[in-house]
């Protein structure tokens, strides 16, 4: 590492950056952006400006952090203001330069000399202030103050990456480092191996040797046996307070924690409604405890990730995965998912075949694609991007025959005949390539947008842990945060004005039934349907794009029975009718989409009131039904004007806060499973 970079790391590795010091109010005035260190090529929308809006304060932080990185500094969260009313929460946040404030000098109280480490703080006044607003009905965060004046030198692009805020070790890199450490490989050798694997020049990893040494040191501080005992105590304490909390565990012959899985009452309820398609992500590891972590997630009717369960395992073996699947089924009352997406793991594949034989098992394409860089970049060189584009073209084909012919051509074009990864991918093609999966329902989780959303959701569980017992609390906090954020995003979707673009009666009918997320998907197909021509066949129709002379999709329609299907299998795959079937329905004077093709899982209310009452344990079902009627009336009346929406949003927020503070009396007590032992 260059000497200048090493010196810079020493200067900026300031432990005081974890604390927030007060910022002089004189620096909080609204100011225009300073041109300091801004590239002439930087787009205007990449620079913070007054009245810029963000959906969440986290989105604002990420935007400002990226701006800071380009300019040559980093930021930290600073002062928060608000909580001036029940349910209102934060109303203002400050983000400041990492060199803002001044670190006070420690004074000795007992005559002993104090170690005053060099601090990077120098009273810099650069900041961005955001304030919460509900001007448009839905809560937003607006930039109300911004200054980019720095009283210190900003870093060059090749130096800014050494700032602590930008030095991160990913979970996959932590796993690699942990395995290297078990093999007694030196830190210098670890760095070199990782550089070679990622095809980066020496010194250009997003972390330094010092970061690796600190990580390895944290491994040594963990007493795994004591941590396991603490985790079990934590779960039992939660169970005592909430009988609906569920957990299962096993212990080994030495009376040590081996495997543990848990789920929450709200997660079980979500699974009952949205457990048809799930992701079981086992690619992460709690590295400090050397335990593989598995997280079960799905997608709700608003296209938002929902948490189902969590499991920690001693090892990745057939026995461990089989136990994890059995525990999950026990939590979910024996109901297995229709489809399950996982990583490429042979033991897990075999366990699913044993424990969930009726579930369609597939591999997450985004977990496969995450390895492409290390698998193929060094092999393909400048042709890597061209190959990746060709791969995704094949991945999205509809015909298995076309896929296999195209794969053969791709292998020949790029000379990959002897590549082991290519051979393995082709051998497992029926588990990941869409031509082989389109007849199964995946709730859209194979798309790039939803895969990113799911991955971001999972990352909330994976911040550094100091105690294993705290991980259960951390997961609970992340789930609770996501549930509240989901409620807010759901409300925002429902408050949006839906724009009808085709004028077709089917469109307005679908808009009244489906959630905005699902309706947008259907609306895309309705718009495209107008570009297709219809040709009658003996047992249906041939639907072909108007610019094509050959090909097309075959649509079967039994109008009396209300049954329609297409050879593209779009409905089976996503739960949304395709353009081909919509073209046939519109030509056949069908003014409403048949009820069976508006699935309950995509509707605004995805269960009937009678079924909902059955699923809610209540001693007062009549009151619950009355509450449902009142809520429905509230939405109808509130949507008639902006003023009504503002009043409703504010009052509901207050009411939800009050309700959450009310204790839930235990309705029943379940015996903890027979394998529980005293610790």
XYZ file of C-alpha atoms in Angstrom:
679
model
C 0.000 0.000 0.000
C 1.332 3.488 -0.818
C 2.810 5.338 2.167
C 0.423 8.262 1.647
C -2.573 5.968 1.774
C -1.302 4.272 4.931
C -0.832 7.640 6.634
C -4.296 8.697 5.548
C -5.835 5.551 7.082
C -4.139 6.344 10.387
C -5.431 9.913 10.242
C -9.010 8.928 9.448
C -9.404 5.821 11.631
C -10.982 7.969 14.312
C -13.030 6.087 16.948
C -14.824 9.303 17.824
C -16.606 9.143 14.466
C -19.083 6.797 16.136
C -20.307 9.604 18.397
C -22.438 12.625 17.503
C -21.398 16.028 18.781
C -23.641 19.082 18.749
C -23.592 21.237 15.663
C -23.687 24.993 16.030
C -27.101 26.244 14.931
C -25.461 28.933 12.807
C -24.331 26.214 10.420
C -27.896 24.980 9.868
C -29.078 27.789 7.611
C -30.258 27.029 4.105
C -27.393 27.490 1.692
C -26.806 26.826 -1.979
C -24.397 24.048 -3.023
C -20.751 24.970 -3.063
C -18.868 24.100 -6.218
C -15.924 22.741 -4.213
C -14.462 19.644 -5.863
C -17.546 19.003 -8.022
C -16.721 17.518 -11.389
C -17.986 19.401 -14.416
C -19.333 16.089 -15.664
C -21.539 15.562 -12.589
C -25.228 15.716 -13.439
C -27.406 18.305 -11.708
C -29.669 15.648 -10.210
C -26.633 14.110 -8.489
C -26.143 17.254 -6.357
C -28.387 17.852 -3.318
C -30.668 20.868 -3.655
C -33.256 22.607 -1.520
C -36.729 21.007 -1.730
C -35.323 17.745 -3.146
C -37.571 14.915 -1.970
C -36.948 11.340 -0.820
C -39.408 8.592 0.198
C -37.412 7.743 3.362
C -34.581 9.259 5.407
C -32.462 6.199 4.545
C -32.835 7.028 0.840
C -31.688 10.585 1.549
C -28.677 9.293 3.496
C -27.660 6.949 0.669
C -27.959 9.768 -1.889
C -25.847 12.182 0.181
C -23.300 9.445 0.932
C -22.812 8.768 -2.782
C -22.496 12.514 -3.439
C -19.856 12.755 -0.682
C -17.898 9.861 -2.102
C -17.661 11.553 -5.498
C -16.596 14.819 -3.859
C -13.879 13.263 -1.675
C -15.298 12.971 1.853
C -17.687 10.757 3.828
C -20.676 11.532 6.031
C -22.280 10.367 9.245
C -25.721 10.654 10.788
C -25.853 13.510 13.241
C -28.617 15.213 15.179
C -32.234 14.049 15.007
C -35.222 16.151 16.002
C -38.903 15.425 16.400
C -41.046 13.064 18.404
C -43.254 16.064 19.131
C -46.502 14.137 19.211
C -47.668 10.553 19.630
C -47.033 8.589 16.449
C -45.263 11.396 14.601
C -41.730 10.142 15.224
C -38.746 11.924 13.712
C -39.431 15.147 11.840
C -35.885 16.334 11.051
C -32.450 14.763 10.512
C -28.956 16.125 9.955
C -26.190 14.433 7.966
C -22.738 15.981 8.355
C -19.208 15.633 7.022
C -17.184 12.998 8.889
C -14.842 15.803 10.028
C -17.640 17.889 11.613
C -17.374 18.783 15.293
C -14.369 18.607 17.566
C -13.285 15.783 19.859
C -12.796 16.981 23.457
C -9.457 16.239 25.128
C -9.701 13.596 27.836
C -8.696 14.757 31.302
C -7.356 12.476 33.993
C -9.278 12.238 37.267
C -6.858 9.986 39.127
C -3.521 11.367 37.993
C -3.019 8.715 35.321
C -1.986 9.928 31.869
C -4.778 9.735 29.274
C -4.309 8.438 25.748
C -5.609 11.136 23.408
C -5.697 9.591 19.954
C -5.390 11.844 16.950
C -8.840 12.815 15.678
C -9.857 13.651 12.126
C -12.495 16.113 13.313
C -11.788 19.741 12.577
C -15.123 21.543 12.899
C -16.176 21.173 9.249
C -19.603 22.750 8.637
C -20.674 20.838 5.500
C -24.089 19.247 6.055
C -27.445 18.277 4.600
C -30.687 18.689 6.583
C -33.938 16.894 5.744
C -37.408 17.445 7.185
C -40.502 15.281 7.114
C -43.500 16.567 5.177
C -46.972 15.310 4.233
C -47.765 17.945 1.609
C -48.909 15.361 -0.941
C -50.699 13.066 1.490
C -47.991 10.430 1.838
C -45.020 11.213 4.144
C -41.819 12.352 2.397
C -38.443 13.764 3.410
C -37.484 17.120 1.896
C -34.051 18.764 1.811
C -34.358 21.995 3.823
C -30.680 22.800 4.267
C -27.461 22.070 2.401
C -23.918 23.396 2.549
C -20.836 22.009 0.861
C -18.170 24.302 2.362
C -15.261 22.327 3.823
C -12.425 23.704 5.957
C -10.154 20.778 5.089
C -8.662 19.265 1.984
C -10.893 16.815 0.132
C -9.524 13.504 -1.069
C -8.751 12.353 -4.567
C -10.895 9.553 -6.079
C -8.118 7.005 -5.555
C -7.868 7.985 -1.862
C -11.498 8.397 -0.758
C -12.011 4.630 -0.782
C -9.693 4.393 2.259
C -12.122 6.315 4.476
C -13.695 4.043 7.133
C -17.209 4.694 5.803
C -16.304 3.140 2.454
C -14.157 0.272 3.729
C -16.571 -2.636 3.938
C -16.109 -6.399 4.001
C -19.039 -8.215 2.381
C -20.538 -11.352 3.895
C -19.061 -13.530 1.152
C -15.609 -12.001 1.766
C -15.993 -12.556 5.516
C -16.754 -16.212 4.849
C -13.644 -16.480 2.654
C -11.475 -14.766 5.262
C -12.823 -17.041 7.973
C -12.026 -20.154 5.917
C -8.553 -18.792 5.110
C -7.979 -18.195 8.805
C -8.933 -21.784 9.669
C -6.377 -22.902 7.074
C -3.731 -20.738 8.828
C -3.165 -18.489 5.813
C -1.520 -15.161 6.640
C -3.447 -11.897 6.246
C -1.132 -10.772 3.424
C -1.797 -14.016 1.567
C -5.545 -13.603 2.150
C -5.455 -10.147 0.571
C -3.536 -11.410 -2.443
C -5.885 -14.367 -2.975
C -8.942 -12.103 -2.785
C -7.358 -9.642 -5.222
C -6.724 -12.450 -7.688
C -10.220 -13.841 -7.286
C -11.843 -10.434 -7.846
C -9.410 -9.474 -10.621
C -8.380 -6.194 -8.955
C -4.958 -4.602 -8.672
C -3.035 -4.888 -5.367
C -4.389 -2.405 -2.826
C -7.755 -1.928 -4.572
C -9.970 -4.163 -2.431
C -12.740 -2.250 -0.578
C -10.983 -2.990 2.726
C -7.460 -3.024 4.146
C -5.234 -5.475 6.014
C -6.073 -3.626 9.209
C -9.783 -4.236 8.635
C -9.112 -7.948 8.148
C -7.014 -8.144 11.314
C -9.780 -6.380 13.289
C -12.310 -8.844 11.893
C -10.169 -11.840 12.845
C -9.673 -10.387 16.306
C -13.458 -10.212 16.767
C -13.662 -13.965 16.050
C -11.387 -14.722 18.979
C -13.527 -12.813 21.484
C -16.551 -15.061 21.098
C -17.335 -17.841 23.567
C -19.670 -19.901 21.390
C -20.936 -22.140 24.190
C -21.856 -19.177 26.380
C -23.420 -17.414 23.385
C -25.588 -20.448 22.614
C -26.884 -20.508 26.188
C -27.667 -16.790 25.980
C -29.561 -17.267 22.717
C -31.747 -20.041 24.168
C -32.500 -17.953 27.241
C -33.471 -15.061 25.018
C -35.867 -17.242 22.981
C -37.448 -18.676 26.128
C -37.914 -15.180 27.564
C -39.619 -14.054 24.364
C -41.824 -17.175 24.446
C -42.865 -16.401 28.040
C -43.949 -12.912 27.009
C -45.486 -13.917 23.663
C -46.935 -17.456 23.484
C -47.279 -17.072 19.700
C -43.502 -16.809 19.259
C -42.199 -20.124 17.906
C -38.742 -21.659 18.121
C -37.133 -25.074 17.772
C -33.581 -26.165 18.532
C -31.272 -29.154 18.871
C -28.267 -29.694 21.120
C -25.303 -31.990 20.567
C -23.864 -34.715 22.756
C -21.796 -32.118 24.626
C -24.958 -30.221 25.596
C -24.088 -27.346 23.244
C -26.461 -25.529 20.896
C -26.376 -27.178 17.469
C -29.264 -25.721 15.417
C -31.997 -23.207 16.191
C -34.923 -21.808 14.163
C -37.590 -19.264 15.083
C -40.569 -17.374 13.697
C -43.023 -14.713 14.855
C -46.831 -14.726 14.958
C -47.022 -12.023 12.272
C -44.672 -14.070 10.077
C -46.915 -17.142 10.317
C -49.931 -15.032 9.353
C -48.022 -13.604 6.367
C -47.067 -17.107 5.280
C -50.707 -18.219 5.316
C -51.434 -15.576 2.691
C -48.178 -15.306 0.735
C -46.401 -18.616 1.332
C -47.117 -19.960 -2.155
C -43.662 -18.881 -3.378
C -40.689 -18.450 -1.016
C -36.954 -17.792 -1.028
C -34.750 -19.749 1.387
C -31.450 -17.841 1.308
C -28.632 -19.820 2.937
C -25.697 -17.912 1.417
C -24.941 -15.881 4.560
C -23.052 -16.769 7.703
C -22.674 -15.254 11.146
C -18.936 -15.287 10.766
C -18.118 -14.440 14.381
C -19.919 -17.621 15.430
C -19.076 -19.734 12.366
C -22.776 -20.557 11.839
C -24.575 -20.715 8.469
C -27.681 -18.515 8.456
C -30.873 -19.302 6.550
C -33.628 -16.719 6.011
C -37.111 -17.465 4.640
C -38.775 -14.567 2.796
C -41.600 -14.023 0.310
C -43.453 -11.277 -1.565
C -46.818 -9.854 -0.463
C -49.669 -8.555 -2.624
C -48.069 -5.094 -2.808
C -44.784 -6.465 -4.145
C -42.973 -5.935 -0.825
C -40.717 -8.522 0.879
C -42.154 -10.274 3.937
C -40.244 -12.288 6.538
C -41.257 -15.856 7.391
C -38.535 -17.470 9.508
C -34.857 -17.648 10.438
C -32.509 -20.553 11.158
C -28.947 -20.897 12.451
C -27.122 -24.169 11.753
C -23.921 -25.745 13.011
C -23.012 -26.953 9.515
C -24.307 -27.176 5.953
C -25.173 -30.868 5.769
C -28.115 -32.978 4.623
C -29.022 -33.663 8.240
C -28.961 -29.973 9.210
C -30.960 -28.811 6.192
C -33.531 -31.577 6.703
C -33.979 -30.431 10.296
C -34.333 -26.797 9.157
C -37.054 -27.699 6.643
C -38.954 -29.777 9.218
C -38.800 -26.926 11.741
C -40.121 -24.485 9.141
C -43.026 -26.789 8.234
C -43.843 -27.135 11.931
C -44.000 -23.361 12.318
C -46.259 -23.107 9.257
C -48.708 -25.838 10.345
C -47.370 -28.349 7.819
C -48.076 -26.171 4.764
C -45.258 -26.462 2.202
C -44.750 -23.741 -0.456
C -45.691 -24.348 -4.083
C -42.265 -23.135 -5.179
C -39.020 -22.596 -3.287
C -35.984 -20.665 -4.535
C -32.564 -21.427 -3.050
C -28.845 -21.203 -3.681
C -26.953 -23.909 -5.574
C -26.341 -26.372 -2.728
C -26.503 -30.118 -3.349
C -27.257 -30.989 0.291
C -30.110 -28.482 0.386
C -31.416 -29.765 -2.963
C -31.543 -33.308 -1.592
C -33.164 -32.180 1.672
C -35.951 -30.356 -0.189
C -36.633 -33.465 -2.291
C -37.016 -35.436 0.956
C -38.966 -32.990 3.144
C -40.934 -30.993 0.534
C -41.424 -33.461 -2.330
C -44.452 -31.619 -3.736
C -42.745 -28.212 -3.870
C -41.078 -27.070 -7.079
C -37.433 -26.367 -6.257
C -35.562 -23.772 -8.334
C -32.302 -21.836 -8.043
C -32.189 -18.059 -7.505
C -30.795 -16.535 -10.674
C -29.442 -13.512 -8.760
C -27.402 -15.761 -6.465
C -25.967 -17.532 -9.516
C -25.259 -14.262 -11.348
C -23.456 -12.870 -8.272
C -20.657 -15.370 -8.981
C -20.280 -14.583 -12.676
C -17.509 -12.024 -12.158
C -15.263 -14.455 -10.298
C -16.200 -17.357 -12.589
C -15.917 -15.806 -16.039
C -14.264 -12.374 -16.051
C -10.705 -13.668 -16.064
C -11.613 -16.308 -18.662
C -13.511 -14.046 -21.069
C -11.688 -10.745 -20.549
C -13.118 -8.029 -22.823
C -15.837 -10.411 -24.027
C -17.308 -10.781 -20.527
C -20.100 -8.194 -20.937
C -21.010 -9.561 -24.362
C -21.232 -13.064 -22.911
C -23.378 -11.876 -19.998
C -25.847 -10.212 -22.382
C -26.036 -13.446 -24.374
C -26.613 -15.446 -21.176
C -29.572 -13.305 -20.102
C -31.071 -13.502 -23.599
C -31.025 -17.297 -23.333
C -32.281 -17.185 -19.750
C -35.428 -15.281 -20.804
C -36.381 -17.506 -23.755
C -39.738 -19.307 -23.683
C -38.817 -22.536 -25.470
C -36.519 -25.146 -23.888
C -35.526 -26.280 -27.377
C -34.475 -22.741 -28.346
C -32.553 -22.455 -25.081
C -30.518 -25.608 -25.680
C -29.723 -24.677 -29.288
C -28.727 -21.163 -28.215
C -26.605 -22.493 -25.354
C -24.668 -24.685 -27.755
C -24.021 -21.686 -30.017
C -22.961 -19.567 -27.043
C -20.454 -22.193 -25.874
C -18.994 -22.402 -29.391
C -18.843 -18.615 -29.854
C -16.947 -17.988 -26.611
C -14.868 -21.183 -26.544
C -16.256 -22.444 -23.230
C -16.342 -26.163 -24.067
C -14.069 -27.156 -21.180
C -15.326 -24.639 -18.608
C -16.522 -26.425 -15.460
C -18.950 -23.671 -14.427
C -20.619 -23.670 -17.848
C -20.968 -27.460 -17.715
C -22.528 -27.308 -14.227
C -24.941 -24.551 -15.216
C -26.140 -26.532 -18.217
C -26.551 -29.684 -16.130
C -28.770 -27.761 -13.695
C -30.613 -25.742 -16.376
C -34.040 -27.110 -15.432
C -33.620 -25.522 -11.983
C -32.805 -21.945 -13.035
C -33.562 -21.221 -16.740
C -37.020 -19.708 -17.314
C -37.962 -21.980 -20.258
C -38.132 -24.836 -17.736
C -39.900 -22.885 -14.953
C -42.707 -20.946 -16.629
C -45.426 -23.438 -15.700
C -44.789 -22.806 -11.979
C -45.776 -19.770 -9.882
C -42.896 -17.610 -8.586
C -44.718 -14.348 -7.691
C -42.283 -12.341 -9.831
C -39.312 -13.119 -7.559
C -37.128 -14.031 -10.542
C -37.199 -10.434 -11.824
C -34.242 -8.110 -11.214
C -36.290 -5.483 -9.353
C -37.813 -7.895 -6.841
C -34.556 -9.808 -6.390
C -32.800 -6.561 -5.433
C -35.641 -5.713 -3.052
C -35.406 -9.134 -1.382
C -31.610 -8.917 -1.116
C -31.792 -5.432 0.437
C -34.387 -6.751 2.897
C -32.135 -9.643 3.926
C -29.143 -7.325 4.415
C -31.008 -5.656 7.297
C -30.437 -8.779 9.374
C -26.718 -8.980 8.722
C -25.084 -6.015 10.442
C -22.273 -6.833 12.878
C -23.323 -8.673 16.040
C -21.585 -8.399 19.395
C -23.709 -11.092 21.085
C -25.526 -14.031 19.530
C -28.549 -13.556 21.798
C -28.965 -10.042 20.451
C -29.359 -11.415 16.935
C -32.931 -12.573 17.686
C -33.762 -9.069 18.888
C -32.064 -7.598 15.846
C -34.118 -9.751 13.491
C -37.303 -8.863 15.384
C -36.455 -5.156 15.147
C -35.728 -5.440 11.427
C -38.993 -7.323 10.822
C -40.943 -4.767 12.855
C -39.259 -1.912 10.991
C -40.036 -3.533 7.652
C -43.654 -4.183 8.679
C -44.133 -0.520 9.576
C -42.332 0.625 6.419
C -44.496 -1.809 4.436
C -47.645 -0.313 5.951
C -46.451 3.129 4.897
C -45.568 2.012 1.358
C -48.895 0.166 1.075
C -50.735 3.306 2.094
C -48.710 5.344 -0.414
C -49.602 2.891 -3.190
C -53.303 3.035 -2.314
C -53.286 6.827 -2.200
C -51.754 7.145 -5.659
C -54.087 8.179 -8.438
C -54.307 5.223 -10.808
C -54.039 6.318 -14.423
C -56.179 4.317 -16.863
C -54.336 4.221 -20.191
C -56.432 2.034 -22.509
C -60.000 3.032 -21.658
C -60.974 -0.649 -21.756
C -63.644 -1.786 -19.240
C -61.342 -4.643 -18.241
C -58.732 -2.114 -17.169
C -61.043 -0.186 -14.824
C -62.366 -3.481 -13.440
C -58.857 -4.725 -12.660
C -57.921 -1.373 -11.087
C -60.789 -1.724 -8.613
C -59.736 -5.231 -7.536
C -55.936 -5.548 -7.719
C -53.303 -3.793 -5.641
C -51.497 -0.971 -7.499
C -48.407 -3.209 -7.798
C -50.340 -6.044 -9.472
C -52.484 -3.694 -11.532
C -49.408 -2.029 -13.047
C -48.224 -5.462 -14.203
C -51.601 -6.219 -15.773
C -51.850 -2.763 -17.316
C -48.525 -3.309 -19.117
C -49.979 -6.437 -20.718
C -53.227 -4.650 -21.633
C -51.313 -1.929 -23.459
C -49.239 -4.479 -25.376
C -52.347 -6.517 -26.282
C -53.401 -3.866 -28.798
C -50.323 -4.718 -30.927
C -51.393 -8.305 -31.571
C -53.461 -9.875 -34.325
C -55.932 -12.715 -33.818
C -56.359 -15.810 -36.018
C -59.105 -18.382 -35.194
C -58.130 -22.050 -34.897
C -60.273 -25.133 -34.436
C -59.665 -25.262 -30.687
C -58.701 -21.670 -29.920
C -56.777 -18.754 -31.390
C -53.327 -17.970 -32.697
C -52.150 -14.591 -31.370
C -49.232 -12.991 -33.180
C -47.557 -9.560 -33.126
C -48.818 -7.492 -36.032
C -45.296 -7.102 -37.476
C -44.628 -10.859 -37.577
C -45.586 -13.249 -40.368
C -44.819 -16.441 -38.484
C -44.932 -17.816 -34.973
C -47.258 -16.608 -32.263
C -48.903 -18.009 -29.132
C -51.802 -20.432 -29.003
C -54.671 -19.374 -26.717
C -57.405 -21.785 -25.644
C -60.682 -20.167 -24.487
C -63.778 -21.940 -23.230
C -66.080 -18.943 -22.828
C -68.949 -20.851 -21.186
C -66.695 -22.324 -18.518
C -64.748 -19.067 -18.169
C -61.436 -20.851 -18.767
C -58.596 -19.328 -20.806
C -54.950 -20.374 -21.142
C -51.946 -19.436 -23.258
C -48.945 -21.400 -24.440
C -46.626 -18.715 -22.995
C -47.723 -19.690 -19.430
C -47.420 -16.104 -18.225
C -50.388 -16.454 -15.858
C -49.107 -19.684 -14.324
C -45.704 -18.056 -13.779
C -46.740 -14.649 -12.412
C -50.458 -14.764 -11.588
C -51.080 -12.002 -14.161
C -52.844 -12.597 -17.484
C -50.660 -12.166 -20.584
C -51.178 -9.863 -23.558
C -52.262 -12.815 -25.721
C -55.149 -13.882 -23.475
C -56.217 -10.258 -22.918
C -56.354 -9.778 -26.695
C -58.690 -12.758 -27.013
C -60.894 -11.616 -24.128
C -61.282 -8.105 -25.531
C -62.182 -9.451 -28.981
C -64.728 -11.796 -27.411
C -66.657 -8.864 -25.869
C -65.463 -9.709 -22.361
C -65.724 -6.513 -20.310
C -64.525 -7.932 -17.017
C -61.622 -10.234 -16.290
C -62.920 -13.614 -15.063
C -62.747 -13.821 -11.287
C -60.425 -16.837 -11.286
C -57.790 -14.793 -13.155
C -57.670 -12.106 -10.478
C -55.915 -14.212 -7.798
C -56.636 -13.477 -4.143
C -52.907 -13.053 -3.420
C -52.770 -10.016 -5.754
C -55.996 -8.354 -4.582
C -56.261 -5.326 -2.319
C -58.124 -7.500 0.183
C -56.812 -10.972 -0.423
C -59.164 -12.868 1.876
C -62.905 -12.772 2.299
C -64.231 -11.248 5.555
C -65.572 -14.667 6.658
C -62.205 -16.376 6.120
C -60.365 -13.478 7.747
C -62.552 -13.756 10.839
C -61.777 -17.460 11.063
C -58.020 -16.812 10.933
C -58.087 -14.100 13.626
C -58.260 -15.459 17.183
C -60.858 -13.155 18.755
C -63.500 -13.418 21.434
C -65.482 -10.682 19.665
C -65.867 -11.606 15.970
C -68.798 -9.208 15.549
C -66.623 -6.281 16.613
C -63.861 -7.366 14.227
C -66.369 -7.458 11.364
C -67.671 -4.021 12.332
C -64.092 -2.717 12.389
C -63.526 -4.028 8.859
C -66.622 -2.172 7.633
C -65.456 1.021 9.340
C -61.966 0.747 7.797
C -63.458 0.225 4.336
C -65.681 3.290 4.802
C -62.716 5.292 6.112
C -60.663 4.598 2.952
C -63.602 5.485 0.687
C -64.374 8.768 2.461
C -60.746 9.830 2.943
C -59.825 9.449 -0.726
C -62.320 12.124 -1.786
C -60.025 15.071 -1.033
C -56.462 15.969 -0.096
C -57.592 17.512 3.209
C -59.431 14.340 4.211
C -56.379 12.235 3.367
C -54.120 14.382 5.550
C -56.478 14.120 8.519
C -56.901 10.363 8.086
C -53.162 9.704 7.704
C -52.293 11.691 10.831
C -55.051 10.224 13.002
C -54.423 6.622 11.887
C -50.713 7.030 12.678
C -51.615 8.186 16.208
C -54.147 5.384 16.642
C -51.696 2.676 15.488
C -49.114 3.959 17.975
C -51.635 3.766 20.812
C -52.769 0.268 19.783
C -49.199 -1.069 19.601
C -48.583 0.171 23.150
C -51.517 -1.885 24.500
C -50.380 -5.252 25.923
C -51.634 -8.467 24.294
C -52.898 -10.897 26.947
C -51.710 -14.491 26.517
C -54.573 -16.627 25.231
C -52.865 -19.934 25.739
C -49.587 -21.416 26.931
C -47.737 -23.990 24.874
C -45.271 -26.399 26.332
C -41.792 -25.884 24.985
C -40.765 -28.861 22.885
C -39.679 -31.988 24.726
C -36.010 -31.527 23.830
C -35.750 -28.311 25.896
C -33.205 -28.584 28.688
C -32.247 -26.301 31.527
C -29.219 -24.114 30.938
